[in-house]
Amino acid sequence: MTIDYAVDETYQPGVDYDHDSEEQNEGQMTRWVSFTVDDEIYALNVLDVQEVLRDAEITPIPGAPDAIRGIINLRGNVVPVVDARTFFELEEKEYDAQSRIMVIEISTGEIVGLIVDSVAEVIQLPQTTVDQAMTTVNEDRARHILGIVPQDEKLIILVDMKSLSELAEV
């Protein structure tokens, strides 16, 4: 007895092998962590987000740029913390029970905390949608975004990790 076919996929536990025809038409899906700042919905690629902190003691740094709120001790590592509102040149707001610190790895490989108003959920977007995202915003804000994606009657602003590498320079 001989086998006349080749196996295209190696079995991996936990992987869903039922391929939905709609998903095949949309192409590969990418996962994004959505969060809010000033009632706008933003998203970072889930691969860039290491964790989300509810509470962390922020130690101010005298003479630091306005966007830098201070540093935190994250399991023995000193991590600079940036206020997303200041970084995106928005009006300041006091932190509340919904505020979170997203610990992200920026394009330089450094770890930075990003204070956001709230973290919503992990969403999936077809890669083709991300590639075709609209970039119809003013130039100052455009440098921080990959594009804008409509989803469920909302607009989601995809944050450009390259622009967040500016955080390492401060």
PDB file of C-alpha atoms in Angstrom:
ATOM      1  CA  MET A   1       0.000   0.000   0.000  1.00  0.00           C
ATOM      2  CA  THR A   2       1.409   3.415  -0.988  1.00  0.00           C
ATOM      3  CA  ILE A   3       0.382   6.941  -0.131  1.00  0.00           C
ATOM      4  CA  ASP A   4      -0.166   9.130  -3.207  1.00  0.00           C
ATOM      5  CA  TYR A   5      -0.608  12.526  -1.544  1.00  0.00           C
ATOM      6  CA  ALA A   6       1.386  14.926   0.571  1.00  0.00           C
ATOM      7  CA  VAL A   7       0.272  16.591   3.761  1.00  0.00           C
ATOM      8  CA  ASP A   8       0.204  20.369   3.356  1.00  0.00           C
ATOM      9  CA  GLU A   9      -0.080  21.231   7.040  1.00  0.00           C
ATOM     10  CA  THR A  10       1.632  19.822  10.096  1.00  0.00           C
ATOM     11  CA  TYR A  11      -0.891  19.106  12.830  1.00  0.00           C
ATOM     12  CA  GLN A  12      -0.651  21.481  15.758  1.00  0.00           C
ATOM     13  CA  PRO A  13      -2.904  21.123  18.800  1.00  0.00           C
ATOM     14  CA  GLY A  14      -5.317  24.008  19.256  1.00  0.00           C
ATOM     15  CA  VAL A  15      -5.184  25.175  15.635  1.00  0.00           C
ATOM     16  CA  ASP A  16      -8.528  25.514  13.853  1.00  0.00           C
ATOM     17  CA  TYR A  17      -8.206  23.732  10.518  1.00  0.00           C
ATOM     18  CA  ASP A  18     -11.750  24.526   9.370  1.00  0.00           C
ATOM     19  CA  HIS A  19     -11.092  27.337   6.914  1.00  0.00           C
ATOM     20  CA  ASP A  20     -14.098  29.562   6.452  1.00  0.00           C
ATOM     21  CA  SER A  21     -14.605  30.546   2.805  1.00  0.00           C
ATOM     22  CA  GLU A  22     -15.291  34.164   3.852  1.00  0.00           C
ATOM     23  CA  GLU A  23     -11.972  34.282   5.708  1.00  0.00           C
ATOM     24  CA  GLN A  24     -10.200  32.835   2.662  1.00  0.00           C
ATOM     25  CA  ASN A  25     -11.682  35.594   0.503  1.00  0.00           C
ATOM     26  CA  GLU A  26     -10.603  38.293   2.956  1.00  0.00           C
ATOM     27  CA  GLY A  27      -7.109  36.908   3.298  1.00  0.00           C
ATOM     28  CA  GLN A  28      -4.996  36.653   6.390  1.00  0.00           C
ATOM     29  CA  MET A  29      -6.410  38.192   9.564  1.00  0.00           C
ATOM     30  CA  THR A  30      -4.348  40.382  11.895  1.00  0.00           C
ATOM     31  CA  ARG A  31      -5.171  40.969  15.544  1.00  0.00           C
ATOM     32  CA  TRP A  32      -5.219  44.435  17.098  1.00  0.00           C
ATOM     33  CA  VAL A  33      -5.666  45.667  20.677  1.00  0.00           C
ATOM     34  CA  SER A  34      -8.179  48.505  20.610  1.00  0.00           C
ATOM     35  CA  PHE A  35      -8.075  51.335  23.135  1.00  0.00           C
ATOM     36  CA  THR A  36      -9.578  54.777  23.575  1.00  0.00           C
ATOM     37  CA  VAL A  37      -8.002  58.187  23.916  1.00  0.00           C
ATOM     38  CA  ASP A  38     -10.240  61.271  23.957  1.00  0.00           C
ATOM     39  CA  ASP A  39     -13.288  59.231  22.821  1.00  0.00           C
ATOM     40  CA  GLU A  40     -11.453  58.054  19.686  1.00  0.00           C
ATOM     41  CA  ILE A  41     -10.790  54.356  19.094  1.00  0.00           C
ATOM     42  CA  TYR A  42      -7.178  53.453  18.347  1.00  0.00           C
ATOM     43  CA  ALA A  43      -5.514  50.072  17.859  1.00  0.00           C
ATOM     44  CA  LEU A  44      -2.026  48.603  18.091  1.00  0.00           C
ATOM     45  CA  ASN A  45      -0.968  45.313  16.546  1.00  0.00           C
ATOM     46  CA  VAL A  46      -1.349  42.669  19.249  1.00  0.00           C
ATOM     47  CA  LEU A  47       2.225  41.491  18.599  1.00  0.00           C
ATOM     48  CA  ASP A  48       3.529  44.858  19.817  1.00  0.00           C
ATOM     49  CA  VAL A  49       1.584  44.842  23.102  1.00  0.00           C
ATOM     50  CA  GLN A  50       3.296  42.900  25.869  1.00  0.00           C
ATOM     51  CA  GLU A  51       0.760  43.508  28.617  1.00  0.00           C
ATOM     52  CA  VAL A  52      -1.791  45.919  30.034  1.00  0.00           C
ATOM     53  CA  LEU A  53      -1.372  47.286  33.563  1.00  0.00           C
ATOM     54  CA  ARG A  54      -4.264  48.427  35.709  1.00  0.00           C
ATOM     55  CA  ASP A  55      -2.285  50.094  38.468  1.00  0.00           C
ATOM     56  CA  ALA A  56       1.362  51.034  38.564  1.00  0.00           C
ATOM     57  CA  GLU A  57       3.181  53.604  40.636  1.00  0.00           C
ATOM     58  CA  ILE A  58       4.626  56.184  38.248  1.00  0.00           C
ATOM     59  CA  THR A  59       7.721  57.987  39.496  1.00  0.00           C
ATOM     60  CA  PRO A  60       8.029  61.456  37.904  1.00  0.00           C
ATOM     61  CA  ILE A  61      11.318  62.440  36.253  1.00  0.00           C
ATOM     62  CA  PRO A  62      12.279  66.090  36.823  1.00  0.00           C
ATOM     63  CA  GLY A  63      12.997  67.911  33.557  1.00  0.00           C
ATOM     64  CA  ALA A  64      11.526  65.174  31.340  1.00  0.00           C
ATOM     65  CA  PRO A  65       9.570  66.179  28.209  1.00  0.00           C
ATOM     66  CA  ASP A  66       5.838  66.798  28.702  1.00  0.00           C
ATOM     67  CA  ALA A  67       4.793  63.489  27.131  1.00  0.00           C
ATOM     68  CA  ILE A  68       6.886  61.492  29.626  1.00  0.00           C
ATOM     69  CA  ARG A  69       4.857  61.049  32.816  1.00  0.00           C
ATOM     70  CA  GLY A  70       7.675  59.201  34.551  1.00  0.00           C
ATOM     71  CA  ILE A  71       8.981  55.684  34.964  1.00  0.00           C
ATOM     72  CA  ILE A  72       7.659  52.458  36.446  1.00  0.00           C
ATOM     73  CA  ASN A  73       9.391  49.421  37.881  1.00  0.00           C
ATOM     74  CA  LEU A  74       8.177  46.472  35.830  1.00  0.00           C
ATOM     75  CA  ARG A  75       9.586  43.327  37.443  1.00  0.00           C
ATOM     76  CA  GLY A  76      12.964  44.987  37.993  1.00  0.00           C
ATOM     77  CA  ASN A  77      13.056  46.815  34.653  1.00  0.00           C
ATOM     78  CA  VAL A  78      12.794  50.593  34.461  1.00  0.00           C
ATOM     79  CA  VAL A  79      10.148  51.468  31.863  1.00  0.00           C
ATOM     80  CA  PRO A  80       9.414  55.038  30.713  1.00  0.00           C
ATOM     81  CA  VAL A  81       5.711  55.904  30.698  1.00  0.00           C
ATOM     82  CA  VAL A  82       4.212  58.215  28.081  1.00  0.00           C
ATOM     83  CA  ASP A  83       0.774  59.830  28.174  1.00  0.00           C
ATOM     84  CA  ALA A  84      -0.988  59.054  24.873  1.00  0.00           C
ATOM     85  CA  ARG A  85      -3.011  62.274  25.157  1.00  0.00           C
ATOM     86  CA  THR A  86       0.143  64.388  25.239  1.00  0.00           C
ATOM     87  CA  PHE A  87       1.835  62.290  22.564  1.00  0.00           C
ATOM     88  CA  PHE A  88      -1.149  62.720  20.211  1.00  0.00           C
ATOM     89  CA  GLU A  89      -1.319  66.426  21.146  1.00  0.00           C
ATOM     90  CA  LEU A  90      -4.739  66.151  22.807  1.00  0.00           C
ATOM     91  CA  GLU A  91      -6.180  67.844  25.885  1.00  0.00           C
ATOM     92  CA  GLU A  92      -4.924  66.460  29.214  1.00  0.00           C
ATOM     93  CA  LYS A  93      -7.255  64.497  31.479  1.00  0.00           C
ATOM     94  CA  GLU A  94      -6.938  63.092  34.986  1.00  0.00           C
ATOM     95  CA  TYR A  95      -6.442  59.341  35.194  1.00  0.00           C
ATOM     96  CA  ASP A  96      -9.478  57.379  36.351  1.00  0.00           C
ATOM     97  CA  ALA A  97     -10.545  53.794  37.072  1.00  0.00           C
ATOM     98  CA  GLN A  98     -10.654  53.006  33.328  1.00  0.00           C
ATOM     99  CA  SER A  99      -7.139  54.333  32.582  1.00  0.00           C
ATOM    100  CA  ARG A 100      -4.545  51.712  31.714  1.00  0.00           C
ATOM    101  CA  ILE A 101      -0.850  51.494  30.886  1.00  0.00           C
ATOM    102  CA  MET A 102      -0.206  49.470  27.751  1.00  0.00           C
ATOM    103  CA  VAL A 103       3.311  48.026  27.857  1.00  0.00           C
ATOM    104  CA  ILE A 104       4.499  47.981  24.261  1.00  0.00           C
ATOM    105  CA  GLU A 105       7.656  47.108  22.384  1.00  0.00           C
ATOM    106  CA  ILE A 106       8.433  49.915  19.974  1.00  0.00           C
ATOM    107  CA  SER A 107      10.269  49.457  16.678  1.00  0.00           C
ATOM    108  CA  THR A 108      13.666  50.110  18.307  1.00  0.00           C
ATOM    109  CA  GLY A 109      13.111  47.076  20.545  1.00  0.00           C
ATOM    110  CA  GLU A 110      12.707  49.185  23.677  1.00  0.00           C
ATOM    111  CA  ILE A 111       9.815  48.791  26.099  1.00  0.00           C
ATOM    112  CA  VAL A 112       7.555  51.790  26.795  1.00  0.00           C
ATOM    113  CA  GLY A 113       4.375  52.236  28.825  1.00  0.00           C
ATOM    114  CA  LEU A 114       1.573  54.127  27.063  1.00  0.00           C
ATOM    115  CA  ILE A 115      -1.177  55.612  29.260  1.00  0.00           C
ATOM    116  CA  VAL A 116      -4.568  55.363  27.548  1.00  0.00           C
ATOM    117  CA  ASP A 117      -8.101  56.243  28.664  1.00  0.00           C
ATOM    118  CA  SER A 118      -9.253  52.611  28.438  1.00  0.00           C
ATOM    119  CA  VAL A 119      -8.432  49.322  26.739  1.00  0.00           C
ATOM    120  CA  ALA A 120     -11.401  47.857  24.898  1.00  0.00           C
ATOM    121  CA  GLU A 121     -10.786  44.490  23.241  1.00  0.00           C
ATOM    122  CA  VAL A 122      -8.752  42.461  20.793  1.00  0.00           C
ATOM    123  CA  ILE A 123     -10.195  42.773  17.299  1.00  0.00           C
ATOM    124  CA  GLN A 124      -9.401  40.937  14.073  1.00  0.00           C
ATOM    125  CA  LEU A 125      -9.041  42.771  10.801  1.00  0.00           C
ATOM    126  CA  PRO A 126      -8.357  41.306   7.367  1.00  0.00           C
ATOM    127  CA  GLN A 127      -4.831  42.226   6.272  1.00  0.00           C
ATOM    128  CA  THR A 128      -6.276  43.621   3.034  1.00  0.00           C
ATOM    129  CA  THR A 129      -8.371  46.071   5.081  1.00  0.00           C
ATOM    130  CA  VAL A 130      -5.289  47.173   7.006  1.00  0.00           C
ATOM    131  CA  ASP A 131      -3.296  47.587   3.788  1.00  0.00           C
ATOM    132  CA  GLN A 132      -6.061  49.708   2.250  1.00  0.00           C
ATOM    133  CA  ALA A 133      -6.730  51.803   5.371  1.00  0.00           C
ATOM    134  CA  MET A 134      -7.654  55.409   4.702  1.00  0.00           C
ATOM    135  CA  THR A 135      -5.147  58.085   5.632  1.00  0.00           C
ATOM    136  CA  THR A 136      -7.353  61.164   5.403  1.00  0.00           C
ATOM    137  CA  VAL A 137      -6.158  63.124   8.439  1.00  0.00           C
ATOM    138  CA  ASN A 138      -4.076  66.243   8.893  1.00  0.00           C
ATOM    139  CA  GLU A 139      -0.308  65.917   8.510  1.00  0.00           C
ATOM    140  CA  ASP A 140       0.521  66.325  12.206  1.00  0.00           C
ATOM    141  CA  ARG A 141      -1.665  63.395  13.227  1.00  0.00           C
ATOM    142  CA  ALA A 142      -0.939  61.382  10.068  1.00  0.00           C
ATOM    143  CA  ARG A 143       2.627  60.727  11.174  1.00  0.00           C
ATOM    144  CA  HIS A 144       1.262  58.667  14.074  1.00  0.00           C
ATOM    145  CA  ILE A 145      -1.144  56.442  12.149  1.00  0.00           C
ATOM    146  CA  LEU A 146      -1.101  53.682   9.562  1.00  0.00           C
ATOM    147  CA  GLY A 147      -4.635  54.461   8.554  1.00  0.00           C
ATOM    148  CA  ILE A 148      -8.284  54.509   9.533  1.00  0.00           C
ATOM    149  CA  VAL A 149     -10.437  51.402   9.245  1.00  0.00           C
ATOM    150  CA  PRO A 150     -14.251  51.428   9.381  1.00  0.00           C
ATOM    151  CA  GLN A 151     -15.648  48.649  11.560  1.00  0.00           C
ATOM    152  CA  ASP A 152     -19.186  48.187  12.905  1.00  0.00           C
ATOM    153  CA  GLU A 153     -20.213  51.826  12.298  1.00  0.00           C
ATOM    154  CA  LYS A 154     -17.047  53.054  14.068  1.00  0.00           C
ATOM    155  CA  LEU A 155     -13.699  54.261  12.811  1.00  0.00           C
ATOM    156  CA  ILE A 156     -10.584  52.648  14.230  1.00  0.00           C
ATOM    157  CA  ILE A 157      -7.292  54.532  13.994  1.00  0.00           C
ATOM    158  CA  LEU A 158      -4.380  52.135  13.486  1.00  0.00           C
ATOM    159  CA  VAL A 159      -1.305  53.456  15.294  1.00  0.00           C
ATOM    160  CA  ASP A 160       2.029  53.396  13.459  1.00  0.00           C
ATOM    161  CA  MET A 161       4.680  51.734  15.630  1.00  0.00           C
ATOM    162  CA  LYS A 162       7.410  53.602  13.742  1.00  0.00           C
ATOM    163  CA  SER A 163       6.063  56.905  15.031  1.00  0.00           C
ATOM    164  CA  LEU A 164       6.035  55.520  18.549  1.00  0.00           C
ATOM    165  CA  SER A 165       9.778  54.938  18.220  1.00  0.00           C
ATOM    166  CA  GLU A 166      10.006  58.701  18.809  1.00  0.00           C
ATOM    167  CA  LEU A 167       9.268  57.799  22.420  1.00  0.00           C
ATOM    168  CA  ALA A 168      12.694  56.207  22.730  1.00  0.00           C
ATOM    169  CA  GLU A 169      14.348  59.473  21.771  1.00  0.00           C
ATOM    170  CA  VAL A 170      12.876  61.458  24.668  1.00  0.00           C
TER     171      VAL A 170
END
